């Protein structure tokens, strides 16, 4: 008897964020995930191409809101227009994962579901594919997430502490939220501590059972109305849901979770500072994206500009970002205050157009 082909996983790409820390390139109507940040592809396209190494296009879905769906299809018209999970409003990651699991159960049965974010830097691709294929072998035992071995005391990421070895990974002992620098220094000295990149995989029936056990308040309003006859009914169901991350709603409560170590370099493309870890730099730790650049007595600068030449003279630790209508210049320290600045710009009717 001929061997049945192995069922390909379904991939869900989370792409509904605002990406405010990447202003002025990231705007409300065309946020970070739809922008070219570190290559000639958008962050979302990078993620889709990554997913295509482990499944086929018809099994890749994008989770986002209705307005961004139109923008995504404008930039990527070949992506299947029916392969979207639309959330009526942003309620963090848990509600949309619950909704997508119900959708995939109805459409595919009980496939492996892989959840990716649309704003990560991952290299090499072969390492990503190999790690995912290895991790999928663990999903019959429960939920699986990837862990990245830290190379610095990062205070912007959550951490995972592992326990005993499993088939290809480890059991998970505990999750730790973003630490202060003193605590992060302690974490990276421990051999069983990993960054949590937010890459999850599980059987659809497994994650739905975990929602029933640990977060029925998120699943039941969706379950009672599914499949929703119209978007208004879904919108009404979403209104009663609390805003919760999948990490705190499910992962940190579950006893059915394992971790597999990532065989690739990973970075959360969270702010302009991440470019210094992605773009090549010179001996003075300057990093540039654009055409020509010249440094004279200048160190630690980051630039992403469109001018033919940008020159840095006697300045240190600046971030310079140029768009056709905006030039932003900030210090490294100041880049952490972008969201507050945008909040103030939003109050100015004359300047509001520069946010959209």
Coordinates of C-alpha atoms in Angstrom, one line a residue:
X1 CA 0.0 0.0 0.0
X2 CA 1.4 3.4 -1.0
X3 CA 2.5 5.6 1.9
X4 CA 0.1 8.6 2.4
X5 CA 1.8 12.0 2.0
X6 CA 2.4 13.8 5.3
X7 CA -0.1 16.7 5.9
X8 CA 1.5 20.1 5.6
X9 CA 1.2 22.5 8.5
X10 CA -1.0 25.6 8.4
X11 CA 0.9 28.9 9.1
X12 CA -0.8 31.9 10.7
X13 CA 1.2 35.1 10.4
X14 CA 0.3 37.8 13.0
X15 CA 0.3 41.1 11.1
X16 CA -2.0 43.5 12.9
X17 CA 0.4 45.7 14.9
X18 CA 0.8 49.5 14.5
X19 CA 4.6 49.5 14.6
X20 CA 4.8 53.0 16.1
X21 CA 8.4 52.6 17.2
X22 CA 9.3 52.5 13.5
X23 CA 7.8 55.9 12.7
X24 CA 8.2 57.8 10.3
X25 CA 8.5 54.7 8.0
X26 CA 5.7 52.9 9.8
X27 CA 2.4 54.8 9.5
X28 CA -1.2 53.9 10.5
X29 CA -2.3 52.9 7.0
X30 CA 1.0 51.2 6.1
X31 CA 2.7 50.0 9.3
X32 CA 6.1 48.4 9.9
X33 CA 5.2 44.9 8.6
X34 CA 4.3 46.4 5.2
X35 CA 7.6 48.3 5.0
X36 CA 11.0 47.4 3.7
X37 CA 13.2 47.6 6.8
X38 CA 16.4 45.5 6.3
X39 CA 16.0 44.2 2.8
X40 CA 14.3 44.8 -0.6
X41 CA 11.2 42.9 0.7
X42 CA 8.6 44.0 3.2
X43 CA 8.8 42.4 6.6
X44 CA 5.6 40.6 5.8
X45 CA 6.9 39.3 2.5
X46 CA 10.0 38.1 4.3
X47 CA 7.8 36.1 6.7
X48 CA 5.6 34.7 3.9
X49 CA 8.7 33.5 2.0
X50 CA 10.0 31.9 5.2
X51 CA 6.7 30.1 5.6
X52 CA 6.8 28.8 2.1
X53 CA 9.8 26.7 3.0
X54 CA 7.6 24.6 5.3
X55 CA 4.2 24.7 3.7
X56 CA 2.3 25.8 0.5
X57 CA 0.7 29.2 -0.2
X58 CA -2.8 27.9 0.2
X59 CA -2.0 27.0 3.8
X60 CA -0.6 30.4 4.8
X61 CA -3.0 32.8 6.5
X62 CA -2.5 36.4 7.7
X63 CA -4.2 37.6 10.9
X64 CA -4.9 41.4 10.7
X65 CA -7.6 44.0 10.6
X66 CA -9.9 44.8 7.6
X67 CA -8.2 48.0 6.6
X68 CA -4.7 46.4 6.5
X69 CA -6.0 43.5 4.4
X70 CA -6.6 45.9 1.6
X71 CA -3.1 47.4 2.0
X72 CA -1.5 44.0 2.1
X73 CA -3.2 42.9 -1.1
X74 CA -2.1 46.2 -2.8
X75 CA 1.5 45.4 -2.0
X76 CA 1.2 41.7 -2.5
X77 CA -1.7 41.1 -5.0
X78 CA -0.7 37.4 -5.6
X79 CA -1.5 36.5 -2.0
X80 CA -4.8 34.6 -1.7
X81 CA -7.5 37.1 -0.8
X82 CA -9.4 34.5 1.1
X83 CA -6.5 33.6 3.4
X84 CA -7.1 36.2 6.0
X85 CA -8.3 36.0 9.6
X86 CA -9.8 39.4 10.2
X87 CA -10.1 40.7 13.8
X88 CA -12.7 43.5 14.3
X89 CA -10.4 45.2 16.8
X90 CA -6.9 44.5 18.3
X91 CA -7.2 42.4 21.4
X92 CA -3.6 41.2 21.6
X93 CA -2.7 37.7 20.4
X94 CA -4.9 35.2 22.3
X95 CA -8.3 36.1 20.8
X96 CA -7.2 36.0 17.2
X97 CA -5.4 32.7 17.8
X98 CA -8.6 31.2 19.3
X99 CA -10.6 32.5 16.3
X100 CA -8.1 31.2 13.8
X101 CA -8.0 27.7 15.5
X102 CA -11.8 27.5 15.1
X103 CA -11.5 28.5 11.5
X104 CA -8.7 25.9 10.7
X105 CA -10.5 23.2 12.5
X106 CA -13.5 23.7 10.3
X107 CA -11.4 24.0 7.1
X108 CA -8.7 21.5 7.7
X109 CA -9.6 19.2 10.6
X110 CA -6.7 18.9 13.1
X111 CA -3.6 20.2 11.3
X112 CA -0.4 21.4 12.9
X113 CA -0.7 25.2 13.3
X114 CA 2.4 27.4 13.4
X115 CA 2.1 31.0 14.6
X116 CA 4.6 33.5 13.4
X117 CA 4.9 37.2 13.8
X118 CA 5.4 39.5 10.7
X119 CA 8.2 41.6 12.2
X120 CA 11.1 39.3 12.9
X121 CA 14.6 39.0 11.4
X122 CA 15.6 35.4 11.0
X123 CA 18.8 34.1 9.4
X124 CA 19.7 31.6 7.9
X125 CA 16.4 30.4 6.4
X126 CA 17.7 26.8 6.2
X127 CA 18.1 26.9 10.0
X128 CA 14.6 28.1 10.4
X129 CA 13.2 25.4 8.2
X130 CA 15.2 22.7 10.0
X131 CA 14.1 23.9 13.4
X132 CA 10.4 24.0 12.5
X133 CA 10.5 20.5 11.0
X134 CA 12.2 19.2 14.2
X135 CA 9.8 21.0 16.5
X136 CA 6.7 19.7 14.6
X137 CA 7.7 16.2 15.8
X138 CA 6.8 17.3 19.3
X139 CA 3.3 18.5 18.7
X140 CA 1.7 15.1 19.4
X141 CA 2.8 15.6 23.0
X142 CA 1.4 19.1 23.4
X143 CA 2.3 22.6 22.5
X144 CA 5.7 23.6 21.3
X145 CA 7.5 26.9 21.2
X146 CA 11.0 27.9 20.0
X147 CA 13.7 29.3 22.2
X148 CA 16.6 31.5 21.1
X149 CA 19.9 31.2 23.0
X150 CA 20.7 34.8 24.3
X151 CA 23.9 36.5 23.1
X152 CA 23.4 39.7 25.3
X153 CA 21.5 40.7 28.4
X154 CA 18.3 41.9 26.6
X155 CA 15.7 43.6 28.7
X156 CA 13.2 43.9 25.9
X157 CA 12.4 40.1 25.6
X158 CA 10.7 37.5 27.7
X159 CA 12.7 34.5 28.8
X160 CA 12.0 30.7 29.0
X161 CA 13.6 28.4 31.6
X162 CA 13.8 24.8 30.4
X163 CA 13.8 21.5 32.3
X164 CA 14.4 17.9 31.3
X165 CA 15.3 16.9 27.7
X166 CA 12.5 15.5 25.5
X167 CA 12.7 13.9 22.0
X168 CA 14.3 16.9 20.3
X169 CA 13.8 19.7 22.9
X170 CA 13.1 20.4 26.5
X171 CA 10.2 20.6 29.0
X172 CA 9.4 24.2 30.1
X173 CA 9.9 25.0 33.7
X174 CA 8.9 28.6 33.8
X175 CA 8.4 31.8 31.8
X176 CA 9.9 35.1 32.9
X177 CA 8.7 38.6 31.8
X178 CA 11.0 41.3 30.5
X179 CA 13.7 41.7 33.2
X180 CA 15.8 44.7 34.4
X181 CA 19.4 44.7 33.3
X182 CA 20.7 43.2 36.6
X183 CA 18.3 40.3 36.2
X184 CA 19.0 39.9 32.5
X185 CA 22.7 39.5 33.3
X186 CA 21.9 36.7 35.7
X187 CA 19.7 35.0 33.1
X188 CA 22.3 34.8 30.3
X189 CA 24.7 33.0 32.7
X190 CA 22.2 30.2 33.0
X191 CA 22.5 27.4 30.4
X192 CA 18.8 26.7 30.5
X193 CA 17.5 30.2 29.8
X194 CA 16.3 31.3 26.4
X195 CA 14.7 34.3 24.7
X196 CA 11.0 33.8 23.8
X197 CA 10.6 34.8 20.1
X198 CA 6.9 34.1 20.1
X199 CA 7.0 31.3 17.6
X200 CA 4.4 28.6 18.6
X201 CA 3.1 25.4 17.1
X202 CA 0.4 23.0 18.1
X203 CA -2.3 20.7 16.8
X204 CA -5.5 22.7 16.4
X205 CA -7.4 20.5 18.8
X206 CA -4.7 20.8 21.4
X207 CA -4.8 24.6 21.5
X208 CA -8.6 24.6 21.6
X209 CA -8.6 22.2 24.5
X210 CA -6.1 24.5 26.3
X211 CA -8.4 27.5 25.7
X212 CA -11.3 25.5 27.2
X213 CA -9.2 24.7 30.2
X214 CA -7.3 27.9 30.9
X215 CA -9.2 30.7 29.0
X216 CA -12.8 29.7 28.4
X217 CA -13.8 33.4 28.8
X218 CA -11.9 34.0 25.5
X219 CA -13.1 30.9 23.6
X220 CA -16.7 30.6 24.6
X221 CA -18.0 33.9 23.1
X222 CA -16.3 32.9 19.8
X223 CA -17.4 29.2 20.0
X224 CA -21.1 30.1 20.6
X225 CA -21.2 32.3 17.4
X226 CA -18.9 30.3 15.1
X227 CA -19.1 30.3 12.2
X228 CA -20.2 33.9 12.2
X229 CA -22.8 34.7 9.5
X230 CA -21.6 38.3 9.2
X231 CA -18.8 40.6 10.4
X232 CA -21.2 42.5 12.7
X233 CA -21.7 39.3 14.8
X234 CA -18.0 38.7 15.1
X235 CA -17.5 42.3 16.1
X236 CA -20.1 41.9 18.8
X237 CA -18.4 38.8 20.1
X238 CA -15.0 40.5 20.1
X239 CA -16.3 43.4 22.2
X240 CA -16.8 41.1 25.3
X241 CA -13.3 39.6 25.0
X242 CA -10.5 40.9 27.2
X243 CA -7.2 41.8 25.6
X244 CA -4.7 39.1 26.5
X245 CA -1.5 37.7 25.0
X246 CA -1.3 34.0 24.2
X247 CA 1.7 33.8 26.5
X248 CA -0.2 34.7 29.6
X249 CA -3.6 33.4 28.7
X250 CA -2.4 29.9 27.8
X251 CA 1.4 29.2 27.6
X252 CA 2.3 30.2 31.2
X253 CA -0.6 28.2 32.6
X254 CA -0.2 25.0 30.6
X255 CA 1.5 21.8 31.7
X256 CA 1.6 20.5 28.1
X257 CA 4.4 22.6 26.6
X258 CA 7.8 22.0 25.3
X259 CA 10.6 24.1 23.8
X260 CA 13.0 23.5 20.9
X261 CA 16.2 25.5 20.5
X262 CA 16.3 27.7 17.4
X263 CA 19.1 26.9 14.9
X264 CA 19.0 30.4 13.5
X265 CA 19.8 34.0 14.4
X266 CA 16.7 35.9 15.5
X267 CA 15.9 39.5 16.3
X268 CA 12.6 41.3 17.1
X269 CA 12.6 44.2 14.6
X270 CA 11.0 46.4 17.3
X271 CA 12.7 49.8 16.9
X272 CA 15.3 51.6 14.9
X273 CA 17.9 50.4 17.4
X274 CA 17.5 46.8 16.1
X275 CA 19.1 47.9 12.8
X276 CA 22.5 48.0 14.5
X277 CA 22.2 44.2 15.1
X278 CA 21.0 43.5 11.5
X279 CA 22.9 45.9 9.3
X280 CA 26.7 45.6 8.9
X281 CA 28.7 48.3 10.7
X282 CA 32.1 49.9 10.6
X283 CA 34.9 49.8 13.2
X284 CA 33.2 52.8 15.0
X285 CA 29.9 51.0 15.3
X286 CA 28.1 53.1 12.7
X287 CA 25.4 51.4 10.7
X288 CA 23.9 52.7 7.5
X289 CA 21.1 51.8 5.1
X290 CA 21.0 53.9 1.9
X291 CA 23.3 55.1 -0.8
X292 CA 26.6 56.9 0.3
X293 CA 27.6 57.8 3.8
X294 CA 30.7 59.5 5.2
X295 CA 31.7 59.6 8.9
X296 CA 34.3 62.0 10.3
X297 CA 34.9 61.7 14.1
X298 CA 31.5 60.1 14.4
X299 CA 30.6 56.9 16.3
X300 CA 27.6 54.7 17.1
X301 CA 25.2 56.3 14.6
X302 CA 22.3 54.6 12.8
X303 CA 20.9 55.9 9.5
X304 CA 18.2 54.9 7.0
X305 CA 18.0 57.6 4.4
X306 CA 17.3 58.3 0.7
X307 CA 19.7 61.1 0.0
X308 CA 22.6 60.5 -2.3
X309 CA 25.1 61.2 0.5
X310 CA 24.7 61.6 4.3
X311 CA 27.7 62.9 6.3
X312 CA 28.1 62.6 10.0
X313 CA 30.6 65.1 11.5
X314 CA 31.6 65.0 15.1
X315 CA 28.4 63.4 16.3
X316 CA 27.8 60.2 18.3
X317 CA 24.8 57.9 18.9
X318 CA 22.3 59.6 16.6
X319 CA 19.5 57.9 14.7
X320 CA 18.6 59.5 11.4
X321 CA 15.6 58.3 9.4
X322 CA 14.4 60.0 6.1
X323 CA 11.1 59.6 4.4
X324 CA 9.9 61.7 1.4
X325 CA 7.9 63.9 3.8
X326 CA 9.6 63.5 7.1
X327 CA 13.2 63.7 8.5
X328 CA 13.6 62.3 12.1
X329 CA 16.7 62.9 14.1
X330 CA 16.9 61.4 17.6
X331 CA 19.4 60.2 20.1
X332 CA 19.6 56.5 21.1
X333 CA 17.9 57.4 24.4
X334 CA 15.3 59.5 22.6
X335 CA 14.2 56.6 20.3
X336 CA 12.5 55.0 23.3
X337 CA 10.1 58.0 23.6
X338 CA 8.7 57.8 20.0
X339 CA 5.3 56.6 21.2
X340 CA 4.9 59.6 23.5
X341 CA 6.0 62.0 20.7
X342 CA 3.4 60.5 18.4
X343 CA 0.8 60.9 21.0
X344 CA 1.5 64.6 21.1
X345 CA 1.6 64.9 17.3
X346 CA -1.8 63.3 17.3
X347 CA -3.2 66.2 19.3
X348 CA -2.0 68.7 16.6
X349 CA -4.6 68.8 13.7
X350 CA -2.0 70.2 11.3
X351 CA 0.5 67.4 12.0
X352 CA -2.0 64.5 12.2
X353 CA -1.5 63.7 8.4
X354 CA 2.1 62.7 9.1
X355 CA 0.9 59.7 11.2
X356 CA -1.4 58.1 8.5

